[in-house]
Amino acid sequence: MWLWVIGVLLSGYAIGCLHGSVIAQKISGVNLKETGVKNAGASNATIVLGKKFGALVAAIDIGKGALAVLLVHFFQ
């Protein structure tokens, strides 16, 4: 039981540490936290970098939530 709880906590933390804006920053070279409205979300990525990067950041953020739900469903 405790091993399952620890595994869930660690995997949740690892999934939460993924940021779509960091991946967009690596690809484009623009730090989203320092430009635009200084937010790391998909709306700022769209404003600063365009629709493609905004969609990328949004897909990564939505995918994080879906992955977390699917993992809980799979291991339940």
mmCIF file of N, CA, C and O in Angstrom:
data_model
loop_
_atom_site.group_PDB
_atom_site.id
_atom_site.type_symbol
_atom_site.label_atom_id
_atom_site.label_comp_id
_atom_site.label_asym_id
_atom_site.label_seq_id
_atom_site.Cartn_x
_atom_site.Cartn_y
_atom_site.Cartn_z
ATOM 1 N N MET A 1 0.825 -1.198 0.000
ATOM 2 C CA MET A 1 0.000 0.000 0.000
ATOM 3 C C MET A 1 0.864 1.254 0.000
ATOM 4 O O MET A 1 0.633 2.156 -0.774
ATOM 5 N N TRP A 2 1.838 1.299 0.901
ATOM 6 C CA TRP A 2 2.696 2.486 0.980
ATOM 7 C C TRP A 2 3.525 2.672 -0.276
ATOM 8 O O TRP A 2 3.771 3.792 -0.711
ATOM 9 N N LEU A 3 3.954 1.567 -0.859
ATOM 10 C CA LEU A 3 4.737 1.660 -2.091
ATOM 11 C C LEU A 3 3.897 2.265 -3.212
ATOM 12 O O LEU A 3 4.384 3.079 -3.991
ATOM 13 N N TRP A 4 2.611 1.910 -3.283
ATOM 14 C CA TRP A 4 1.722 2.461 -4.292
ATOM 15 C C TRP A 4 1.528 3.960 -4.084
ATOM 16 O O TRP A 4 1.551 4.735 -5.042
ATOM 17 N N VAL A 5 1.361 4.370 -2.831
ATOM 18 C CA VAL A 5 1.170 5.789 -2.518
ATOM 19 C C VAL A 5 2.420 6.584 -2.889
ATOM 20 O O VAL A 5 2.336 7.653 -3.509
ATOM 21 N N ILE A 6 3.573 6.065 -2.554
ATOM 22 C CA ILE A 6 4.829 6.747 -2.887
ATOM 23 C C ILE A 6 5.013 6.820 -4.405
ATOM 24 O O ILE A 6 5.419 7.843 -4.948
ATOM 25 N N GLY A 7 4.675 5.741 -5.106
ATOM 26 C CA GLY A 7 4.777 5.732 -6.561
ATOM 27 C C GLY A 7 3.853 6.749 -7.207
ATOM 28 O O GLY A 7 4.232 7.434 -8.152
ATOM 29 N N VAL A 8 2.639 6.865 -6.687
ATOM 30 C CA VAL A 8 1.686 7.842 -7.216
ATOM 31 C C VAL A 8 2.187 9.260 -6.967
ATOM 32 O O VAL A 8 2.124 10.116 -7.856
ATOM 33 N N LEU A 9 2.700 9.512 -5.770
ATOM 34 C CA LEU A 9 3.209 10.848 -5.461
ATOM 35 C C LEU A 9 4.398 11.220 -6.344
ATOM 36 O O LEU A 9 4.467 12.335 -6.871
ATOM 37 N N LEU A 10 5.320 10.294 -6.523
ATOM 38 C CA LEU A 10 6.503 10.579 -7.347
ATOM 39 C C LEU A 10 6.140 10.754 -8.823
ATOM 40 O O LEU A 10 6.662 11.656 -9.490
ATOM 41 N N SER A 11 5.248 9.913 -9.325
ATOM 42 C CA SER A 11 4.874 10.061 -10.735
ATOM 43 C C SER A 11 4.058 11.337 -10.955
ATOM 44 O O SER A 11 4.220 12.003 -11.973
ATOM 45 N N GLY A 12 3.211 11.695 -10.001
ATOM 46 C CA GLY A 12 2.468 12.946 -10.106
ATOM 47 C C GLY A 12 3.380 14.154 -10.093
ATOM 48 O O GLY A 12 3.190 15.108 -10.841
ATOM 49 N N TYR A 13 4.403 14.098 -9.244
ATOM 50 C CA TYR A 13 5.379 15.190 -9.194
ATOM 51 C C TYR A 13 6.148 15.276 -10.510
ATOM 52 O O TYR A 13 6.365 16.368 -11.042
ATOM 53 N N ALA A 14 6.553 14.126 -11.038
ATOM 54 C CA ALA A 14 7.315 14.114 -12.292
ATOM 55 C C ALA A 14 6.486 14.644 -13.454
ATOM 56 O O ALA A 14 6.985 15.415 -14.282
ATOM 57 N N ILE A 15 5.219 14.259 -13.512
ATOM 58 C CA ILE A 15 4.350 14.757 -14.578
ATOM 59 C C ILE A 15 4.141 16.261 -14.422
ATOM 60 O O ILE A 15 4.146 17.011 -15.396
ATOM 61 N N GLY A 16 3.973 16.716 -13.196
ATOM 62 C CA GLY A 16 3.760 18.137 -12.947
ATOM 63 C C GLY A 16 4.971 19.000 -13.259
ATOM 64 O O GLY A 16 4.844 20.190 -13.517
ATOM 65 N N CYS A 17 6.157 18.400 -13.233
ATOM 66 C CA CYS A 17 7.380 19.158 -13.515
ATOM 67 C C CYS A 17 7.579 19.428 -14.999
ATOM 68 O O CYS A 17 8.397 20.268 -15.365
ATOM 69 N N LEU A 18 6.867 18.718 -15.835
ATOM 70 C CA LEU A 18 6.969 18.965 -17.277
ATOM 71 C C LEU A 18 6.248 20.260 -17.619
ATOM 72 O O LEU A 18 5.112 20.470 -17.219
ATOM 73 N N HIS A 19 6.915 21.136 -18.348
ATOM 74 C CA HIS A 19 6.304 22.394 -18.757
ATOM 75 C C HIS A 19 6.414 22.516 -20.273
ATOM 76 O O HIS A 19 7.502 22.412 -20.839
ATOM 77 N N GLY A 20 5.296 22.753 -20.900
ATOM 78 C CA GLY A 20 5.296 22.929 -22.349
ATOM 79 C C GLY A 20 6.083 24.145 -22.778
ATOM 80 O O GLY A 20 6.696 24.164 -23.843
ATOM 81 N N SER A 21 6.108 25.170 -21.924
ATOM 82 C CA SER A 21 6.834 26.384 -22.277
ATOM 83 C C SER A 21 8.346 26.146 -22.312
ATOM 84 O O SER A 21 9.054 26.793 -23.084
ATOM 85 N N VAL A 22 8.832 25.231 -21.510
ATOM 86 C CA VAL A 22 10.268 24.928 -21.522
ATOM 87 C C VAL A 22 10.644 24.252 -22.837
ATOM 88 O O VAL A 22 11.691 24.552 -23.424
ATOM 89 N N ILE A 23 9.796 23.365 -23.313
ATOM 90 C CA ILE A 23 10.057 22.705 -24.590
ATOM 91 C C ILE A 23 9.985 23.720 -25.729
ATOM 92 O O ILE A 23 10.835 23.714 -26.632
ATOM 93 N N ALA A 24 9.008 24.618 -25.674
ATOM 94 C CA ALA A 24 8.919 25.670 -26.692
ATOM 95 C C ALA A 24 10.140 26.583 -26.633
ATOM 96 O O ALA A 24 10.632 27.047 -27.666
ATOM 97 N N GLN A 25 10.634 26.834 -25.429
ATOM 98 C CA GLN A 25 11.836 27.663 -25.272
ATOM 99 C C GLN A 25 13.052 26.983 -25.886
ATOM 100 O O GLN A 25 13.860 27.624 -26.548
ATOM 101 N N LYS A 26 13.188 25.671 -25.681
ATOM 102 C CA LYS A 26 14.324 24.940 -26.256
ATOM 103 C C LYS A 26 14.280 24.970 -27.785
ATOM 104 O O LYS A 26 15.313 25.083 -28.434
ATOM 105 N N ILE A 27 13.084 24.878 -28.352
ATOM 106 C CA ILE A 27 12.960 24.860 -29.806
ATOM 107 C C ILE A 27 13.173 26.255 -30.397
ATOM 108 O O ILE A 27 13.892 26.425 -31.378
ATOM 109 N N SER A 28 12.539 27.268 -29.779
ATOM 110 C CA SER A 28 12.565 28.605 -30.368
ATOM 111 C C SER A 28 13.699 29.489 -29.862
ATOM 112 O O SER A 28 14.087 30.439 -30.530
ATOM 113 N N GLY A 29 14.178 29.224 -28.661
ATOM 114 C CA GLY A 29 15.218 30.060 -28.077
ATOM 115 C C GLY A 29 14.693 31.288 -27.352
ATOM 116 O O GLY A 29 15.457 32.131 -26.913
ATOM 117 N N VAL A 30 13.365 31.406 -27.220
ATOM 118 C CA VAL A 30 12.746 32.550 -26.558
ATOM 119 C C VAL A 30 12.214 32.099 -25.204
ATOM 120 O O VAL A 30 11.461 31.126 -25.115
ATOM 121 N N ASN A 31 12.600 32.802 -24.147
ATOM 122 C CA ASN A 31 12.116 32.493 -22.805
ATOM 123 C C ASN A 31 10.753 33.157 -22.610
ATOM 124 O O ASN A 31 10.653 34.377 -22.530
ATOM 125 N N LEU A 32 9.723 32.358 -22.530
ATOM 126 C CA LEU A 32 8.363 32.890 -22.420
ATOM 127 C C LEU A 32 8.103 33.573 -21.087
ATOM 128 O O LEU A 32 7.209 34.403 -20.978
ATOM 129 N N LYS A 33 8.868 33.228 -20.067
ATOM 130 C CA LYS A 33 8.664 33.850 -18.757
ATOM 131 C C LYS A 33 9.240 35.259 -18.685
ATOM 132 O O LYS A 33 9.016 35.971 -17.723
ATOM 133 N N GLU A 34 9.989 35.663 -19.706
ATOM 134 C CA GLU A 34 10.582 36.996 -19.725
ATOM 135 C C GLU A 34 10.009 37.883 -20.834
ATOM 136 O O GLU A 34 10.355 39.045 -20.922
ATOM 137 N N THR A 35 9.157 37.327 -21.687
ATOM 138 C CA THR A 35 8.600 38.100 -22.792
ATOM 139 C C THR A 35 7.078 38.054 -22.753
ATOM 140 O O THR A 35 6.481 37.227 -22.072
ATOM 141 N N GLY A 36 6.465 38.936 -23.485
ATOM 142 C CA GLY A 36 5.004 38.965 -23.551
ATOM 143 C C GLY A 36 4.401 39.347 -22.212
ATOM 144 O O GLY A 36 4.817 40.328 -21.589
ATOM 145 N N VAL A 37 3.447 38.567 -21.752
ATOM 146 C CA VAL A 37 2.791 38.840 -20.473
ATOM 147 C C VAL A 37 3.495 38.123 -19.324
ATOM 148 O O VAL A 37 2.991 38.079 -18.212
ATOM 149 N N LYS A 38 4.659 37.559 -19.604
ATOM 150 C CA LYS A 38 5.514 36.886 -18.619
ATOM 151 C C LYS A 38 4.811 35.704 -17.944
ATOM 152 O O LYS A 38 4.986 35.438 -16.771
ATOM 153 N N ASN A 39 4.013 34.996 -18.728
ATOM 154 C CA ASN A 39 3.326 33.809 -18.262
ATOM 155 C C ASN A 39 3.811 32.641 -19.109
ATOM 156 O O ASN A 39 4.074 32.797 -20.296
ATOM 157 N N ALA A 40 3.915 31.472 -18.513
ATOM 158 C CA ALA A 40 4.444 30.321 -19.235
ATOM 159 C C ALA A 40 3.348 29.489 -19.899
ATOM 160 O O ALA A 40 3.586 28.357 -20.279
ATOM 161 N N GLY A 41 2.167 30.034 -20.057
ATOM 162 C CA GLY A 41 1.051 29.281 -20.609
ATOM 163 C C GLY A 41 0.952 29.348 -22.119
ATOM 164 O O GLY A 41 1.735 30.013 -22.805
ATOM 165 N N ALA A 42 -0.044 28.643 -22.624
ATOM 166 C CA ALA A 42 -0.241 28.557 -24.072
ATOM 167 C C ALA A 42 -0.656 29.894 -24.675
ATOM 168 O O ALA A 42 -0.287 30.189 -25.813
ATOM 169 N N SER A 43 -1.384 30.716 -23.921
ATOM 170 C CA SER A 43 -1.805 32.004 -24.485
ATOM 171 C C SER A 43 -0.606 32.915 -24.726
ATOM 172 O O SER A 43 -0.528 33.591 -25.758
ATOM 173 N N ASN A 44 0.334 32.937 -23.800
ATOM 174 C CA ASN A 44 1.534 33.748 -23.999
ATOM 175 C C ASN A 44 2.395 33.180 -25.118
ATOM 176 O O ASN A 44 2.989 33.935 -25.885
ATOM 177 N N ALA A 45 2.469 31.858 -25.220
ATOM 178 C CA ALA A 45 3.227 31.247 -26.314
ATOM 179 C C ALA A 45 2.621 31.622 -27.658
ATOM 180 O O ALA A 45 3.342 31.887 -28.618
ATOM 181 N N THR A 46 1.296 31.690 -27.724
ATOM 182 C CA THR A 46 0.628 32.087 -28.962
ATOM 183 C C THR A 46 0.905 33.545 -29.292
ATOM 184 O O THR A 46 1.176 33.893 -30.447
ATOM 185 N N ILE A 47 0.862 34.407 -28.280
ATOM 186 C CA ILE A 47 1.108 35.831 -28.493
ATOM 187 C C ILE A 47 2.543 36.073 -28.953
ATOM 188 O O ILE A 47 2.792 36.817 -29.903
ATOM 189 N N VAL A 48 3.493 35.445 -28.281
ATOM 190 C CA VAL A 48 4.910 35.717 -28.541
ATOM 191 C C VAL A 48 5.440 34.924 -29.733
ATOM 192 O O VAL A 48 6.150 35.471 -30.580
ATOM 193 N N LEU A 49 5.116 33.635 -29.813
ATOM 194 C CA LEU A 49 5.752 32.767 -30.795
ATOM 195 C C LEU A 49 4.855 32.346 -31.958
ATOM 196 O O LEU A 49 5.337 31.813 -32.942
ATOM 197 N N GLY A 50 3.559 32.536 -31.829
ATOM 198 C CA GLY A 50 2.653 32.162 -32.905
ATOM 199 C C GLY A 50 1.788 30.961 -32.556
ATOM 200 O O GLY A 50 1.921 30.343 -31.500
ATOM 201 N N LYS A 51 0.890 30.637 -33.486
ATOM 202 C CA LYS A 51 -0.108 29.598 -33.246
ATOM 203 C C LYS A 51 0.491 28.206 -33.079
ATOM 204 O O LYS A 51 0.002 27.409 -32.284
ATOM 205 N N LYS A 52 1.532 27.909 -33.833
ATOM 206 C CA LYS A 52 2.114 26.565 -33.756
ATOM 207 C C LYS A 52 2.697 26.290 -32.379
ATOM 208 O O LYS A 52 2.482 25.214 -31.809
ATOM 209 N N PHE A 53 3.427 27.249 -31.834
ATOM 210 C CA PHE A 53 3.999 27.047 -30.501
ATOM 211 C C PHE A 53 2.924 27.101 -29.423
ATOM 212 O O PHE A 53 3.010 26.396 -28.421
ATOM 213 N N GLY A 54 1.917 27.918 -29.621
ATOM 214 C CA GLY A 54 0.801 27.943 -28.686
ATOM 215 C C GLY A 54 0.082 26.605 -28.637
ATOM 216 O O GLY A 54 -0.271 26.110 -27.559
ATOM 217 N N ALA A 55 -0.124 26.020 -29.804
ATOM 218 C CA ALA A 55 -0.760 24.707 -29.861
ATOM 219 C C ALA A 55 0.127 23.636 -29.239
ATOM 220 O O ALA A 55 -0.369 22.725 -28.569
ATOM 221 N N LEU A 56 1.436 23.753 -29.439
ATOM 222 C CA LEU A 56 2.369 22.798 -28.840
ATOM 223 C C LEU A 56 2.309 22.853 -27.318
ATOM 224 O O LEU A 56 2.194 21.821 -26.646
ATOM 225 N N VAL A 57 2.362 24.058 -26.765
ATOM 226 C CA VAL A 57 2.322 24.214 -25.312
ATOM 227 C C VAL A 57 0.982 23.730 -24.763
ATOM 228 O O VAL A 57 0.934 23.036 -23.743
ATOM 229 N N ALA A 58 -0.105 24.053 -25.450
ATOM 230 C CA ALA A 58 -1.428 23.608 -25.006
ATOM 231 C C ALA A 58 -1.539 22.085 -25.057
ATOM 232 O O ALA A 58 -2.072 21.468 -24.132
ATOM 233 N N ALA A 59 -1.029 21.471 -26.116
ATOM 234 C CA ALA A 59 -1.089 20.014 -26.242
ATOM 235 C C ALA A 59 -0.282 19.337 -25.138
ATOM 236 O O ALA A 59 -0.721 18.317 -24.580
ATOM 237 N N ILE A 60 0.864 19.887 -24.807
ATOM 238 C CA ILE A 60 1.674 19.308 -23.734
ATOM 239 C C ILE A 60 0.964 19.448 -22.395
ATOM 240 O O ILE A 60 0.912 18.498 -21.604
ATOM 241 N N ASP A 61 0.390 20.606 -22.134
ATOM 242 C CA ASP A 61 -0.309 20.818 -20.867
ATOM 243 C C ASP A 61 -1.554 19.946 -20.753
ATOM 244 O O ASP A 61 -1.828 19.377 -19.693
ATOM 245 N N ILE A 62 -2.317 19.822 -21.819
ATOM 246 C CA ILE A 62 -3.496 18.956 -21.805
ATOM 247 C C ILE A 62 -3.068 17.496 -21.690
ATOM 248 O O ILE A 62 -3.685 16.710 -20.970
ATOM 249 N N GLY A 63 -2.007 17.146 -22.380
ATOM 250 C CA GLY A 63 -1.493 15.780 -22.319
ATOM 251 C C GLY A 63 -1.029 15.378 -20.931
ATOM 252 O O GLY A 63 -1.175 14.214 -20.529
ATOM 253 N N LYS A 64 -0.485 16.335 -20.178
ATOM 254 C CA LYS A 64 -0.072 16.039 -18.802
ATOM 255 C C LYS A 64 -1.266 15.607 -17.957
ATOM 256 O O LYS A 64 -1.193 14.626 -17.220
ATOM 257 N N GLY A 65 -2.357 16.335 -18.071
ATOM 258 C CA GLY A 65 -3.553 15.982 -17.311
ATOM 259 C C GLY A 65 -4.136 14.652 -17.751
ATOM 260 O O GLY A 65 -4.536 13.834 -16.924
ATOM 261 N N ALA A 66 -4.185 14.436 -19.053
ATOM 262 C CA ALA A 66 -4.722 13.175 -19.571
ATOM 263 C C ALA A 66 -3.845 11.999 -19.162
ATOM 264 O O ALA A 66 -4.346 10.930 -18.795
ATOM 265 N N LEU A 67 -2.538 12.184 -19.201
ATOM 266 C CA LEU A 67 -1.619 11.119 -18.802
ATOM 267 C C LEU A 67 -1.790 10.755 -17.335
ATOM 268 O O LEU A 67 -1.809 9.576 -16.973
ATOM 269 N N ALA A 68 -1.959 11.750 -16.493
ATOM 270 C CA ALA A 68 -2.148 11.488 -15.068
ATOM 271 C C ALA A 68 -3.426 10.686 -14.831
ATOM 272 O O ALA A 68 -3.432 9.717 -14.062
ATOM 273 N N VAL A 69 -4.501 11.062 -15.493
ATOM 274 C CA VAL A 69 -5.775 10.342 -15.335
ATOM 275 C C VAL A 69 -5.661 8.922 -15.874
ATOM 276 O O VAL A 69 -6.137 7.965 -15.254
ATOM 277 N N LEU A 70 -5.027 8.768 -17.019
ATOM 278 C CA LEU A 70 -4.879 7.436 -17.604
ATOM 279 C C LEU A 70 -4.006 6.534 -16.731
ATOM 280 O O LEU A 70 -4.289 5.332 -16.603
ATOM 281 N N LEU A 71 -2.961 7.073 -16.149
ATOM 282 C CA LEU A 71 -2.109 6.264 -15.279
ATOM 283 C C LEU A 71 -2.859 5.799 -14.035
ATOM 284 O O LEU A 71 -2.727 4.640 -13.616
ATOM 285 N N VAL A 72 -3.652 6.671 -13.453
ATOM 286 C CA VAL A 72 -4.443 6.274 -12.286
ATOM 287 C C VAL A 72 -5.460 5.214 -12.676
ATOM 288 O O VAL A 72 -5.640 4.211 -11.978
ATOM 289 N N HIS A 73 -6.094 5.387 -13.821
ATOM 290 C CA HIS A 73 -7.075 4.407 -14.289
ATOM 291 C C HIS A 73 -6.408 3.067 -14.577
ATOM 292 O O HIS A 73 -6.950 2.012 -14.269
ATOM 293 N N PHE A 74 -5.228 3.101 -15.178
ATOM 294 C CA PHE A 74 -4.516 1.873 -15.548
ATOM 295 C C PHE A 74 -4.060 1.095 -14.315
ATOM 296 O O PHE A 74 -4.166 -0.123 -14.263
ATOM 297 N N PHE A 75 -3.555 1.780 -13.304
ATOM 298 C CA PHE A 75 -3.011 1.111 -12.127
ATOM 299 C C PHE A 75 -4.036 0.881 -11.020
ATOM 300 O O PHE A 75 -3.732 0.319 -9.998
ATOM 301 N N GLN A 76 -5.260 1.278 -11.241
ATOM 302 C CA GLN A 76 -6.281 1.097 -10.197
ATOM 303 C C GLN A 76 -6.766 -0.302 -10.127
ATOM 304 O O GLN A 76 -6.938 -1.089 -10.857
#
